[in-house]
């Protein structure tokens, strides 16, 4: 019961981060797209897995891979300091 609550809480936090990505986009911060892509996919992925919905595993794994690439680009952007531009 507690672990399921933590999973829902985690999904809610991921959703908040995705929404913050939208706010960043509205402020002309290009990296907001990568927050939105990464955490939007995480929300969908985690919710689908939690609820046990039947979905093509290739689609799930491909979308999770896209989220991982997006997170990598985001981390690289911050590592290089390009977010300041």
Backbone as ProteinMPNN parsed JSONL, in Angstrom:
{"seq_chain_A": "XXXXXXXXXXXXXXXXXXXXXXXXXXXXXXXXXXXXXXXXXXXXXXXXXXXXXXXXXXXXXXXXXXXXXXXXXXXXXXXXXXXXX", "coords_chain_A": {"N_chain_A": [[0.832, -1.194, 0.0], [1.865, 1.302, 0.884], [4.019, 1.46, -0.858], [2.732, 1.593, -3.328], [1.463, 4.044, -3.055], [3.741, 5.678, -2.994], [4.59, 5.301, -5.621], [2.512, 6.53, -7.068], [2.863, 9.118, -6.086], [5.393, 9.664, -7.097], [4.813, 9.68, -9.845], [3.164, 11.913, -9.914], [5.025, 13.925, -9.221], [6.745, 13.718, -11.421], [4.96, 14.6, -13.354], [4.606, 17.262, -12.56], [7.187, 18.234, -13.085], [7.233, 17.931, -15.875], [5.245, 19.786, -16.531], [6.511, 22.097, -15.635], [8.41, 22.187, -17.593], [6.842, 23.057, -19.74], [6.306, 25.653, -18.892], [8.908, 26.684, -18.97], [9.334, 26.57, -21.718], [7.501, 28.478, -22.555], [8.81, 30.68, -21.676], [10.768, 30.992, -23.456], [12.918, 29.238, -23.186], [14.768, 26.88, -24.544], [15.491, 24.381, -23.585], [13.412, 23.547, -22.071], [11.754, 21.972, -23.612], [13.033, 19.508, -23.502], [12.787, 18.77, -20.846], [10.003, 18.498, -20.831], [9.597, 16.462, -22.783], [11.134, 14.298, -21.699], [10.061, 13.908, -19.031], [7.343, 13.842, -19.534], [7.089, 11.499, -21.035], [8.012, 9.73, -19.074], [5.927, 9.931, -17.203], [3.749, 8.854, -18.662], [4.797, 6.274, -19.227], [5.301, 5.197, -16.624], [2.701, 5.276, -15.53], [1.257, 3.61, -17.271], [2.618, 1.174, -16.854], [2.113, 0.845, -14.096], [-0.672, 0.59, -13.968], [-1.03, -1.611, -15.501], [-1.826, -1.666, -18.155], [-2.466, -2.936, -21.409], [-0.148, -2.716, -23.837], [1.844, -2.316, -26.717], [4.969, -3.671, -26.201], [7.28, -2.879, -27.586], [6.697, -0.257, -28.308], [6.556, 0.936, -25.777], [9.215, 0.539, -24.816], [10.653, 1.86, -26.788], [9.732, 4.498, -26.503], [10.621, 4.999, -23.919], [13.35, 4.906, -24.378], [13.65, 7.161, -26.024], [13.01, 9.116, -24.121], [15.186, 8.778, -22.432], [17.316, 9.529, -24.106], [16.604, 12.208, -24.431], [16.903, 13.124, -21.803], [19.648, 12.742, -21.552], [20.602, 14.629, -23.425], [19.668, 16.934, -22.178], [21.118, 16.858, -19.752], [23.692, 17.104, -20.818], [23.509, 19.643, -21.968], [23.286, 21.245, -19.654], [25.67, 20.562, -18.409], [27.559, 21.635, -20.169], [26.93, 24.272, -19.851], [25.256, 25.618, -21.56], [22.678, 26.366, -21.062], [22.552, 28.893, -20.139], [22.528, 30.633, -22.195]], "CA_chain_A": [[0.0, 0.0, 0.0], [2.754, 2.462, 0.955], [4.829, 1.503, -2.079], [1.874, 2.057, -4.412], [1.322, 5.491, -2.831], [4.986, 6.316, -3.434], [4.607, 5.285, -7.079], [1.619, 7.603, -7.513], [3.522, 10.376, -5.75], [6.464, 9.818, -8.073], [4.19, 10.062, -11.109], [2.73, 13.3, -9.74], [6.224, 14.765, -9.287], [7.16, 13.711, -12.828], [4.01, 15.455, -14.059], [4.948, 18.649, -12.219], [8.407, 18.58, -13.825], [6.828, 18.096, -17.275], [4.538, 21.074, -16.61], [7.538, 23.139, -15.538], [8.993, 22.256, -18.929], [5.967, 23.915, -20.543], [6.549, 27.036, -18.448], [10.207, 27.073, -19.519], [9.144, 26.799, -23.154], [6.81, 29.761, -22.705], [9.795, 31.724, -21.367], [11.776, 30.903, -24.526], [14.033, 28.387, -22.778], [14.635, 25.715, -25.428], [15.673, 23.115, -22.865], [12.122, 23.151, -21.508], [11.256, 20.869, -24.429], [13.629, 18.243, -23.079], [12.098, 18.413, -19.597], [8.664, 18.049, -21.2], [9.697, 15.156, -23.455], [11.619, 13.28, -20.764], [9.163, 13.6, -17.923], [6.043, 13.457, -20.09], [7.182, 10.065, -21.349], [8.092, 9.0, -17.803], [4.576, 9.878, -16.632], [2.974, 7.866, -19.422], [5.411, 4.96, -19.047], [5.053, 4.711, -15.259], [1.272, 5.069, -15.328], [0.885, 2.417, -18.033], [3.164, 0.008, -16.145], [1.435, 0.714, -12.81], [-2.055, 0.143, -14.169], [-1.018, -2.881, -16.21], [-2.473, -1.561, -19.464], [-1.864, -3.725, -22.478], [0.398, -1.86, -24.883], [2.965, -2.945, -27.407], [6.22, -3.45, -25.462], [8.236, -2.142, -28.416], [6.345, 1.157, -28.183], [6.973, 1.372, -24.44], [10.671, 0.597, -24.717], [11.135, 2.91, -27.696], [9.452, 5.802, -25.897], [11.518, 5.153, -22.777], [14.657, 5.209, -24.943], [13.595, 8.571, -26.427], [13.094, 9.899, -22.88], [16.568, 8.684, -21.943], [18.123, 10.4, -24.973], [16.244, 13.581, -24.098], [17.552, 13.421, -20.52], [21.077, 12.852, -21.822], [20.825, 15.928, -24.052], [19.445, 17.93, -21.135], [22.285, 16.828, -18.858], [24.836, 17.644, -21.574], [23.277, 21.09, -22.077], [23.618, 21.867, -18.374], [27.08, 20.333, -18.172], [28.297, 22.604, -20.978], [26.554, 25.626, -19.482], [24.52, 26.234, -22.649], [21.362, 26.823, -20.603], [22.665, 30.31, -19.8], [22.441, 31.431, -23.422]], "C_chain_A": [[0.875, 1.256, 0.0], [3.558, 2.591, -0.329], [3.991, 1.989, -3.266], [1.649, 3.567, -4.285], [2.571, 6.231, -3.308], [5.085, 6.345, -4.953], [3.705, 6.374, -7.631], [2.234, 8.974, -7.233], [4.65, 10.668, -6.739], [5.915, 10.268, -9.422], [3.721, 11.519, -11.044], [3.909, 14.265, -9.836], [6.743, 14.84, -10.722], [6.256, 14.626, -13.65], [4.299, 16.931, -13.792], [6.19, 19.097, -12.99], [8.084, 18.78, -15.31], [6.109, 19.435, -17.466], [5.502, 22.254, -16.466], [8.266, 23.292, -16.868], [8.168, 23.15, -19.838], [6.168, 25.38, -20.163], [7.882, 27.532, -18.996], [10.099, 27.384, -21.007], [8.488, 28.161, -23.379], [7.735, 30.939, -22.4], [10.98, 31.676, -22.326], [13.041, 30.161, -24.107], [13.908, 27.072, -23.545], [14.742, 24.395, -24.68], [14.396, 22.675, -22.155], [11.498, 22.003, -22.282], [11.779, 19.524, -23.937], [13.101, 17.798, -21.718], [10.717, 17.843, -19.923], [8.702, 16.659, -21.846], [10.058, 14.062, -22.46], [10.56, 12.907, -19.739], [7.737, 13.32, -18.377], [6.014, 11.978, -20.428], [7.263, 9.249, -20.062], [6.714, 8.854, -17.163], [3.762, 8.799, -17.334], [3.481, 6.447, -19.167], [5.08, 4.39, -17.658], [3.574, 4.413, -15.016], [0.8, 3.803, -16.047], [1.372, 1.154, -17.325], [2.416, -0.231, -14.827], [0.036, 0.135, -12.963], [-2.148, -1.154, -14.956], [-1.757, -2.844, -17.535], [-1.712, -2.384, -20.49], [-1.432, -2.783, -23.596], [1.603, -2.577, -25.478], [4.27, -2.647, -26.659], [7.257, -2.672, -26.273], [7.977, -0.637, -28.343], [6.785, 1.707, -26.824], [8.485, 1.543, -24.357], [11.258, 1.669, -25.623], [10.915, 4.29, -27.093], [10.361, 6.042, -24.694], [12.93, 5.483, -23.259], [14.72, 6.672, -25.393], [13.704, 9.472, -25.196], [14.522, 9.904, -22.34], [17.499, 9.545, -22.79], [17.864, 11.872, -24.667], [16.911, 14.0, -22.788], [19.061, 13.574, -20.696], [21.402, 14.209, -22.448], [20.662, 17.048, -23.034], [20.633, 18.002, -20.186], [23.505, 17.421, -19.552], [24.724, 19.154, -21.716], [23.682, 21.8, -20.783], [25.095, 21.698, -18.046], [27.927, 21.367, -18.92], [27.983, 24.043, -20.604], [25.748, 26.346, -20.55], [23.15, 26.758, -22.231], [21.372, 28.316, -20.286], [22.465, 31.214, -21.016], [21.005, 31.762, -23.761]], "O_chain_A": [[0.651, 2.169, -0.795], [3.757, 3.695, -0.834], [4.495, 2.722, -4.117], [1.644, 4.283, -5.287], [2.475, 7.279, -3.946], [5.607, 7.306, -5.519], [4.088, 7.073, -8.569], [2.132, 9.883, -8.056], [4.827, 11.811, -7.161], [6.492, 11.143, -10.068], [3.868, 12.265, -12.011], [3.797, 15.314, -10.469], [7.137, 15.911, -11.184], [6.726, 15.34, -14.535], [4.241, 17.752, -14.707], [6.236, 20.221, -13.492], [8.608, 19.701, -15.936], [6.343, 20.133, -18.453], [5.32, 23.289, -17.107], [8.688, 24.391, -17.23], [8.724, 23.918, -20.623], [6.196, 26.249, -21.035], [7.979, 28.676, -19.44], [10.697, 28.342, -21.496], [8.874, 28.903, -24.282], [7.47, 32.066, -22.819], [12.044, 32.235, -22.058], [14.122, 30.437, -24.627], [13.048, 26.247, -23.237], [14.15, 23.398, -25.094], [14.313, 21.54, -21.685], [10.803, 21.163, -21.712], [11.06, 18.525, -23.953], [12.979, 16.602, -21.456], [10.311, 16.827, -19.359], [7.915, 15.784, -21.483], [9.387, 13.033, -22.379], [10.205, 11.737, -19.594], [6.994, 12.63, -17.679], [5.037, 11.285, -20.144], [6.647, 8.187, -19.967], [6.371, 7.792, -16.644], [3.161, 7.94, -16.689], [2.695, 5.533, -18.921], [4.635, 3.249, -17.537], [3.234, 3.419, -14.375], [0.03, 3.02, -15.491], [0.63, 0.179, -17.207], [2.12, -1.374, -14.48], [-0.384, -0.711, -12.174], [-3.227, -1.735, -15.068], [-2.262, -3.869, -17.994], [-0.489, -2.507, -20.44], [-2.266, -2.13, -24.224], [2.284, -3.347, -24.802], [4.633, -1.482, -26.503], [8.027, -1.893, -25.71], [8.914, 0.16, -28.319], [7.321, 2.812, -26.738], [8.977, 2.569, -23.885], [12.245, 2.313, -25.269], [11.792, 5.151, -27.158], [10.82, 7.163, -24.475], [13.633, 6.261, -22.614], [15.725, 7.346, -25.171], [14.412, 10.479, -25.225], [15.001, 10.925, -21.848], [18.378, 10.22, -22.253], [18.79, 12.683, -24.647], [17.427, 15.113, -22.683], [19.679, 14.432, -20.066], [22.366, 14.864, -22.049], [21.437, 18.005, -23.032], [21.1, 19.091, -19.855], [24.27, 18.163, -18.934], [25.721, 19.868, -21.599], [24.344, 22.837, -20.82], [25.707, 22.595, -17.466], [28.89, 21.906, -18.374], [28.709, 24.951, -21.008], [25.567, 27.561, -20.466], [22.527, 27.516, -22.973], [20.313, 28.933, -20.175], [22.258, 32.419, -20.874], [20.745, 32.428, -24.763]]}, "name": "protein", "num_of_chains": 1, "seq": "XXXXXXXXXXXXXXXXXXXXXXXXXXXXXXXXXXXXXXXXXXXXXXXXXXXXXXXXXXXXXXXXXXXXXXXXXXXXXXXXXXXXX"}
